Amino acid sequence: MARKAVEKLALGTVQFGMKYGVKNTLGRQPTEAEAEAVLDAAIAFGIREYDTASAYGTAEEVLGRYGLAQKSVNGAPVCITSKLDPDAVDDEEGVLREIHKSLRRLRTDCIHCYMLHRADDMERPAVMAGLVRAKNEGLIRMAGISIYDPEEALRALENPCIKIIQVPYNALDQRLDAVGFFEKARACGKRIYARSAFLQGLLLMPPKEAELRVRGSGTYVARFRTLTEGVGFSVGEVAMLYVLSHPGIDVVVFGVDTVGQLEENMRVADKLDAFQSYCGKIRGAFADVPREVVIPSLW
């Protein structure tokens, strides 16, 4: 597939450690053998970045037993991002203990990026000191943060210790565009990772089903479907390609339950160049979506 597209992809692994997503196609957590088959395929496709967290059930252990940290893609080692358990620590030593736990579970001596899982932790000097110390000791290569709201994202831009910011972004959730976040991030030299391209599967549902799952979403899902009609791309393709095509996003984190789903996503990503002229039709078209629809924790 096109190198440009695969370099913008990171495989999320929350589903390997727990049942996850409003539209979980398996109806269960994948077995470890199924997860390993997906990882084998991802490596073969050339995906180099992988996203996990200590809060994702047994995901870190699954990746460790698989030996992900020892794998390479085109001669370069894979990059694993993990995240601090938001309820586990409140001091510098606690951060170091949590990082060492993740290192043991992942069976590695260094994590490419270790993220805060809660924006308020940026305001806790002891937690930030723990990340700085971990980097100085070679336990992590860089620090990052996973945010949920534009206000948090803008605060993260001001923190010199934070190098990568993971944000929610999809066709319905364009809040970060409205505040000029991506342009500001580029000026600050931050790398931006986007998750939730399918809004946990909500964008792939028929409008009536979406409304039953998330009250108030049906109208917006229906509008999204209308915009995708007659353009030569499926609903799922538009959802993925819209995020991949964003010039301010460096990496798109996506999750799958099966090898077949991974193969389908890779076929979609290969259409990135063909989609470029269409993305403007969606950007700006969903400025009125309520927070209750685009923030899964509020569902």
PDB file of C-alpha atoms in Angstrom, residues 24 36 48 81 102 121 194 217 299:
ATOM      1  CA  ASN A  24     -17.985  -4.572  18.949  1.00  0.00           C
ATOM      2  CA  GLU A  36      -1.512 -12.292  17.786  1.00  0.00           C
ATOM      3  CA  ARG A  48       5.169   0.544  13.121  1.00  0.00           C
ATOM      4  CA  THR A  81       2.839   4.128  23.373  1.00  0.00           C
ATOM      5  CA  SER A 102       4.315  -1.416  32.164  1.00  0.00           C
ATOM      6  CA  ASP A 121      -2.153  15.350  35.882  1.00  0.00           C
ATOM      7  CA  ALA A 194      -5.915  11.130  16.568  1.00  0.00           C
ATOM      8  CA  SER A 217     -26.826  11.114  17.608  1.00  0.00           C
ATOM      9  CA  TRP A 299     -22.963   8.127  26.756  1.00  0.00           C
TER      10      TRP A 299
END
